[in-house]
PDB file of C-alpha atoms in Angstrom:
ATOM      1  CA  MET A   1      -0.383  -0.587  -0.313  1.00 74.00           C
ATOM      2  CA  ILE A   2       0.692   3.617  -0.701  1.00 82.00           C
ATOM      3  CA  PHE A   3       0.854   6.139   1.062  1.00 90.00           C
ATOM      4  CA  ILE A   4      -1.410   9.656  -0.167  1.00 90.00           C
ATOM      5  CA  ASP A   5      -1.376  12.944   1.022  1.00 90.00           C
ATOM      6  CA  LYS A   6      -4.596  13.385   3.839  1.00 91.00           C
ATOM      7  CA  GLN A   7      -5.311  17.185   1.855  1.00 93.00           C
ATOM      8  CA  ASP A   8      -5.303  15.088  -1.638  1.00 95.00           C
ATOM      9  CA  ILE A   9      -8.004  12.907  -0.212  1.00 94.00           C
ATOM     10  CA  VAL A  10      -9.662  16.329   1.375  1.00 94.00           C
ATOM     11  CA  ASP A  11     -10.155  17.857  -2.178  1.00 96.00           C
ATOM     12  CA  ILE A  12     -11.627  14.667  -4.302  1.00 95.00           C
ATOM     13  CA  LEU A  13     -14.449  14.995  -0.484  1.00 95.00           C
ATOM     14  CA  GLU A  14     -14.275  18.775  -1.353  1.00 95.00           C
ATOM     15  CA  GLN A  15     -14.814  19.043  -5.540  1.00 95.00           C
ATOM     16  CA  ILE A  16     -17.195  16.221  -5.210  1.00 96.00           C
ATOM     17  CA  ASP A  17     -20.467  15.688  -7.609  1.00 96.00           C
ATOM     18  CA  PHE A  18     -23.006  13.017  -5.910  1.00 96.00           C
ATOM     19  CA  VAL A  19     -24.929  11.074  -7.535  1.00 96.00           C
ATOM     20  CA  GLU A  20     -28.352   9.070  -7.441  1.00 93.00           C
ATOM     21  CA  GLU A  21     -27.917   5.236  -5.011  1.00 92.00           C
ATOM     22  CA  PRO A  22     -27.458   3.691  -7.903  1.00 93.00           C
ATOM     23  CA  LYS A  23     -30.329   0.369  -7.424  1.00 91.00           C
ATOM     24  CA  VAL A  24     -28.317  -2.495  -6.401  1.00 91.00           C
ATOM     25  CA  PRO A  25     -27.126  -3.902  -3.018  1.00 90.00           C
ATOM     26  CA  PHE A  26     -26.006  -1.254  -0.173  1.00 94.00           C
ATOM     27  CA  PRO A  27     -22.436  -3.209   0.173  1.00 95.00           C
ATOM     28  CA  GLN A  28     -22.396  -5.773   2.747  1.00 94.00           C
ATOM     29  CA  ALA A  29     -18.049  -6.405   1.321  1.00 95.00           C
ATOM     30  CA  ASP A  30     -16.097  -5.734   4.552  1.00 95.00           C
ATOM     31  CA  THR A  31     -12.787  -5.707   3.020  1.00 96.00           C
ATOM     32  CA  PHE A  32     -12.313  -3.326   0.265  1.00 97.00           C
ATOM     33  CA  THR A  33      -8.729  -4.495  -1.754  1.00 96.00           C
ATOM     34  CA  ARG A  34     -10.481  -7.619  -2.186  1.00 96.00           C
ATOM     35  CA  ILE A  35     -12.056  -5.072  -4.747  1.00 98.00           C
ATOM     36  CA  ILE A  36      -9.745  -4.421  -5.868  1.00 97.00           C
ATOM     37  CA  CYS A  37      -7.892  -7.753  -6.549  1.00 96.00           C
ATOM     38  CA  ILE A  38     -11.229  -8.699  -8.772  1.00 97.00           C
ATOM     39  CA  CYS A  39     -10.271  -5.825 -10.474  1.00 98.00           C
ATOM     40  CA  GLU A  40      -7.013  -5.694 -11.167  1.00 97.00           C
ATOM     41  CA  HIS A  41      -8.012  -9.442 -12.639  1.00 96.00           C
ATOM     42  CA  LEU A  42     -10.882  -8.569 -14.266  1.00 97.00           C
ATOM     43  CA  LEU A  43      -7.677  -5.715 -15.885  1.00 96.00           C
ATOM     44  CA  ASP A  44      -6.834  -9.177 -18.141  1.00 95.00           C
ATOM     45  CA  GLY A  45     -10.360  -9.863 -19.005  1.00 96.00           C
ATOM     46  CA  ASP A  46     -13.837 -11.065 -18.191  1.00 97.00           C
ATOM     47  CA  MET A  47     -14.249 -13.828 -15.783  1.00 96.00           C
ATOM     48  CA  SER A  48     -17.258 -15.443 -15.268  1.00 96.00           C
ATOM     49  CA  ALA A  49     -19.000 -15.889 -11.554  1.00 95.00           C
ATOM     50  CA  ASN A  50     -16.778 -19.388 -11.424  1.00 93.00           C
ATOM     51  CA  ASP A  51     -13.773 -18.431 -11.894  1.00 95.00           C
ATOM     52  CA  ILE A  52     -13.469 -15.232  -9.458  1.00 96.00           C
ATOM     53  CA  VAL A  53     -15.577 -17.673  -6.765  1.00 95.00           C
ATOM     54  CA  GLU A  54     -12.208 -19.792  -7.681  1.00 94.00           C
ATOM     55  CA  LEU A  55      -9.527 -17.671  -7.900  1.00 91.00           C
ATOM     56  CA  ASN A  56     -10.833 -15.523  -4.559  1.00 89.00           C
ATOM     57  CA  LYS A  57     -11.808 -19.050  -2.719  1.00 91.00           C
ATOM     58  CA  PHE A  58     -15.803 -17.204  -2.178  1.00 92.00           C
ATOM     59  CA  THR A  59     -17.976 -18.839  -1.879  1.00 91.00           C
ATOM     60  CA  LYS A  60     -21.355 -18.433  -4.143  1.00 91.00           C
ATOM     61  CA  ARG A  61     -23.052 -15.386  -2.420  1.00 93.00           C
ATOM     62  CA  GLN A  62     -19.037 -13.703  -0.787  1.00 94.00           C
ATOM     63  CA  LYS A  63     -18.229 -13.587  -4.622  1.00 95.00           C
ATOM     64  CA  ASP A  64     -21.873 -11.500  -4.654  1.00 95.00           C
ATOM     65  CA  TYR A  65     -21.545  -9.209  -1.952  1.00 96.00           C
ATOM     66  CA  TYR A  66     -18.311  -7.773  -3.396  1.00 97.00           C
ATOM     67  CA  THR A  67     -18.713  -8.379  -6.885  1.00 97.00           C
ATOM     68  CA  ASN A  68     -22.143  -5.601  -6.588  1.00 96.00           C
ATOM     69  CA  ALA A  69     -19.721  -3.947  -4.011  1.00 97.00           C
ATOM     70  CA  GLY A  70     -18.005  -3.540  -7.176  1.00 98.00           C
ATOM     71  CA  ILE A  71     -20.992  -2.218  -9.525  1.00 98.00           C
ATOM     72  CA  TYR A  72     -21.964  -0.145  -7.399  1.00 97.00           C
ATOM     73  CA  LEU A  73     -19.033   1.693  -7.639  1.00 98.00           C
ATOM     74  CA  SER A  74     -19.725   1.371 -10.957  1.00 98.00           C
ATOM     75  CA  LEU A  75     -15.806  -0.090 -11.673  1.00 98.00           C
ATOM     76  CA  ILE A  76     -17.645  -3.959 -12.132  1.00 98.00           C
ATOM     77  CA  GLU A  77     -20.533  -5.014 -14.693  1.00 98.00           C
ATOM     78  CA  LYS A  78     -22.594  -7.733 -14.742  1.00 97.00           C
ATOM     79  CA  TYR A  79     -23.789  -9.655 -18.392  1.00 97.00           C
ATOM     80  CA  LYS A  80     -25.372 -13.286 -19.250  1.00 96.00           C
ATOM     81  CA  LYS A  81     -23.741 -15.143 -22.016  1.00 94.00           C
ATOM     82  CA  GLY A  82     -25.324 -18.362 -22.512  1.00 93.00           C
ATOM     83  CA  ASN A  83     -26.746 -19.442 -19.351  1.00 94.00           C
ATOM     84  CA  LYS A  84     -23.450 -18.551 -17.444  1.00 94.00           C
ATOM     85  CA  ILE A  85     -22.819 -14.892 -15.749  1.00 95.00           C
ATOM     86  CA  PHE A  86     -19.781 -13.199 -16.434  1.00 97.00           C
ATOM     87  CA  TYR A  87     -18.442  -9.510 -15.345  1.00 98.00           C
ATOM     88  CA  LYS A  88     -16.046  -7.620 -16.613  1.00 98.00           C
ATOM     89  CA  LEU A  89     -14.526  -4.572 -16.327  1.00 98.00           C
ATOM     90  CA  SER A  90     -16.960  -0.741 -17.036  1.00 98.00           C
ATOM     91  CA  ASP A  91     -15.006   1.844 -19.015  1.00 98.00           C
ATOM     92  CA  ARG A  92     -14.413   3.808 -15.531  1.00 98.00           C
ATOM     93  CA  GLY A  93     -13.521   0.325 -14.146  1.00 98.00           C
ATOM     94  CA  ARG A  94     -10.695   0.510 -16.755  1.00 98.00           C
ATOM     95  CA  SER A  95      -9.669   3.816 -16.753  1.00 98.00           C
ATOM     96  CA  ILE A  96      -8.838   4.027 -13.113  1.00 98.00           C
ATOM     97  CA  PHE A  97      -7.554   0.976 -12.741  1.00 98.00           C
ATOM     98  CA  GLY A  98      -5.255   2.189 -15.749  1.00 97.00           C
ATOM     99  CA  LEU A  99      -3.529   4.307 -13.393  1.00 97.00           C
ATOM    100  CA  ASP A 100      -0.653   4.679 -11.257  1.00 96.00           C
ATOM    101  CA  GLU A 101      -1.255   3.563  -8.184  1.00 95.00           C
ATOM    102  CA  TYR A 102      -1.353   6.751  -6.291  1.00 95.00           C
ATOM    103  CA  GLU A 103      -3.563   7.832  -8.367  1.00 96.00           C
ATOM    104  CA  ARG A 104      -5.769   4.767  -8.655  1.00 97.00           C
ATOM    105  CA  ASP A 105      -6.152   5.355  -5.113  1.00 96.00           C
ATOM    106  CA  LEU A 106      -7.287   8.805  -4.955  1.00 96.00           C
ATOM    107  CA  GLU A 107      -9.206   8.396  -8.098  1.00 97.00           C
ATOM    108  CA  LEU A 108     -11.423   4.746  -5.825  1.00 97.00           C
ATOM    109  CA  CYS A 109     -11.494   7.221  -2.957  1.00 97.00           C
ATOM    110  CA  ARG A 110     -13.527   9.290  -5.945  1.00 97.00           C
ATOM    111  CA  CYS A 111     -15.873   6.565  -6.629  1.00 98.00           C
ATOM    112  CA  LEU A 112     -16.878   6.309  -2.529  1.00 97.00           C
ATOM    113  CA  PHE A 113     -17.659  10.529  -2.136  1.00 98.00           C
ATOM    114  CA  GLU A 114     -19.464  10.809  -4.865  1.00 97.00           C
ATOM    115  CA  HIS A 115     -22.134   7.725  -2.597  1.00 97.00           C
ATOM    116  CA  THR A 116     -23.872  10.674   0.371  1.00 96.00           C
ATOM    117  CA  VAL A 117     -22.388   7.977   2.422  1.00 97.00           C
ATOM    118  CA  PHE A 118     -19.383   7.489   1.975  1.00 97.00           C
ATOM    119  CA  HIS A 119     -18.820  11.340   2.012  1.00 98.00           C
ATOM    120  CA  ASN A 120     -20.140  11.658   5.209  1.00 97.00           C
ATOM    121  CA  VAL A 121     -19.474   9.822   7.115  1.00 98.00           C
ATOM    122  CA  PHE A 122     -16.055  10.618   6.560  1.00 97.00           C
ATOM    123  CA  SER A 123     -16.379  13.786   6.952  1.00 97.00           C
ATOM    124  CA  VAL A 124     -17.476  13.833  10.131  1.00 97.00           C
ATOM    125  CA  TYR A 125     -13.987  11.062  10.704  1.00 96.00           C
ATOM    126  CA  LEU A 126     -12.041  14.268   9.379  1.00 95.00           C
ATOM    127  CA  ILE A 127     -14.021  17.181  12.108  1.00 95.00           C
ATOM    128  CA  ASN A 128     -13.681  14.056  15.105  1.00 95.00           C
ATOM    129  CA  ASP A 129     -10.905  11.515  14.007  1.00 92.00           C
ATOM    130  CA  ASP A 130     -12.869   8.701  14.785  1.00 94.00           C
ATOM    131  CA  ILE A 131     -16.430   7.646  13.993  1.00 96.00           C
ATOM    132  CA  THR A 132     -18.443   5.500  15.749  1.00 96.00           C
ATOM    133  CA  LEU A 133     -20.555   2.497  14.059  1.00 96.00           C
ATOM    134  CA  ASN A 134     -22.966   3.798  15.664  1.00 96.00           C
ATOM    135  CA  GLU A 135     -22.450   7.560  14.097  1.00 97.00           C
ATOM    136  CA  ILE A 136     -22.261   5.694  11.073  1.00 97.00           C
ATOM    137  CA  ILE A 137     -25.492   4.023  11.226  1.00 95.00           C
ATOM    138  CA  GLU A 138     -27.547   7.070  12.365  1.00 95.00           C
ATOM    139  CA  ILE A 139     -26.068   8.446   8.844  1.00 96.00           C
ATOM    140  CA  MET A 140     -27.121   5.513   7.174  1.00 94.00           C
ATOM    141  CA  ASN A 141     -30.902   6.188   8.139  1.00 92.00           C
ATOM    142  CA  ASN A 142     -30.819   9.508   6.875  1.00 90.00           C
ATOM    143  CA  HIS A 143     -30.456   8.322   3.832  1.00 87.00           C
ATOM    144  CA  ALA A 144     -33.567   6.279   0.335  1.00 80.00           C
ATOM    145  CA  LEU A 145     -30.540   2.972   0.410  1.00 85.00           C
ATOM    146  CA  TYR A 146     -31.191   0.516  -1.866  1.00 81.00           C
ATOM    147  CA  ASN A 147     -33.528  -2.756   0.163  1.00 78.00           C
ATOM    148  CA  ILE A 148     -31.638  -1.468   3.444  1.00 83.00           C
ATOM    149  CA  ASN A 149     -35.355  -2.057   5.429  1.00 82.00           C
ATOM    150  CA  ASN A 150     -33.983  -3.122   9.446  1.00 86.00           C
ATOM    151  CA  PRO A 151     -31.974  -2.602  11.966  1.00 85.00           C
ATOM    152  CA  GLN A 152     -30.125  -5.168  11.644  1.00 89.00           C
ATOM    153  CA  ILE A 153     -29.568  -5.147   7.908  1.00 89.00           C
ATOM    154  CA  PHE A 154     -28.119  -1.198   8.953  1.00 90.00           C
ATOM    155  CA  LYS A 155     -25.450  -2.945  11.532  1.00 93.00           C
ATOM    156  CA  ARG A 156     -23.933  -5.722   8.333  1.00 94.00           C
ATOM    157  CA  ARG A 157     -23.396  -2.945   6.277  1.00 94.00           C
ATOM    158  CA  GLY A 158     -22.677  -0.263   8.963  1.00 95.00           C
ATOM    159  CA  LYS A 159     -19.467  -2.708   9.093  1.00 97.00           C
ATOM    160  CA  THR A 160     -18.486  -1.795   5.368  1.00 97.00           C
ATOM    161  CA  VAL A 161     -19.050   1.796   5.651  1.00 97.00           C
ATOM    162  CA  LEU A 162     -16.491   1.700   8.720  1.00 97.00           C
ATOM    163  CA  SER A 163     -14.091  -0.555   6.724  1.00 97.00           C
ATOM    164  CA  TRP A 164     -13.450   1.149   4.174  1.00 97.00           C
ATOM    165  CA  ILE A 165     -13.173   4.627   5.831  1.00 97.00           C
ATOM    166  CA  ARG A 166     -10.684   2.769   7.046  1.00 96.00           C
ATOM    167  CA  TRP A 167      -9.509   0.947   3.712  1.00 96.00           C
ATOM    168  CA  VAL A 168      -8.974   5.763   2.813  1.00 96.00           C
ATOM    169  CA  THR A 169      -7.413   6.419   6.358  1.00 94.00           C
ATOM    170  CA  ALA A 170      -5.033   3.562   6.585  1.00 93.00           C
ATOM    171  CA  HIS A 171      -3.725   5.337   3.422  1.00 87.00           C
ATOM    172  CA  PHE A 172      -2.652   9.283   4.953  1.00 83.00           C
ATOM    173  CA  GLU A 173       1.027   9.731   5.215  1.00 63.00           C
TER     174      GLU A 173
END
């Protein structure tokens, strides 16, 4: 992992254009580096659902969580060929994963912060130099998130938000 100047991340946060929440499951994929790994493999070519399961030693459910997270961030696209499901990098994903690691990670921060939940959570983190799971869940409750409708789901998804924010903050110089 490389370190990123905190101000570069703050600049992205302050200049962000928000996207509408996509109609895909809100992420439940705690290890952000696994999404990066999948995208790096997709840079070499499209992969079947089974390829992703085998390569990452995932269960089918884990594969769904991580590929849906990539779709949520507009990095991955899913398509059917015959009766098989395949995944490929979106144009945006291909562009981002063609960058050097510093710029790639900054653009991945942009992908996160375009979603108001991640933007607001990170903003609170910057003010307090920390954030709790309960604060994240409160922020999530104030947004119309696709198909999240009970406290247990909010808590599980909140853990993913916290994990992804920690991925960002681990990059600070």
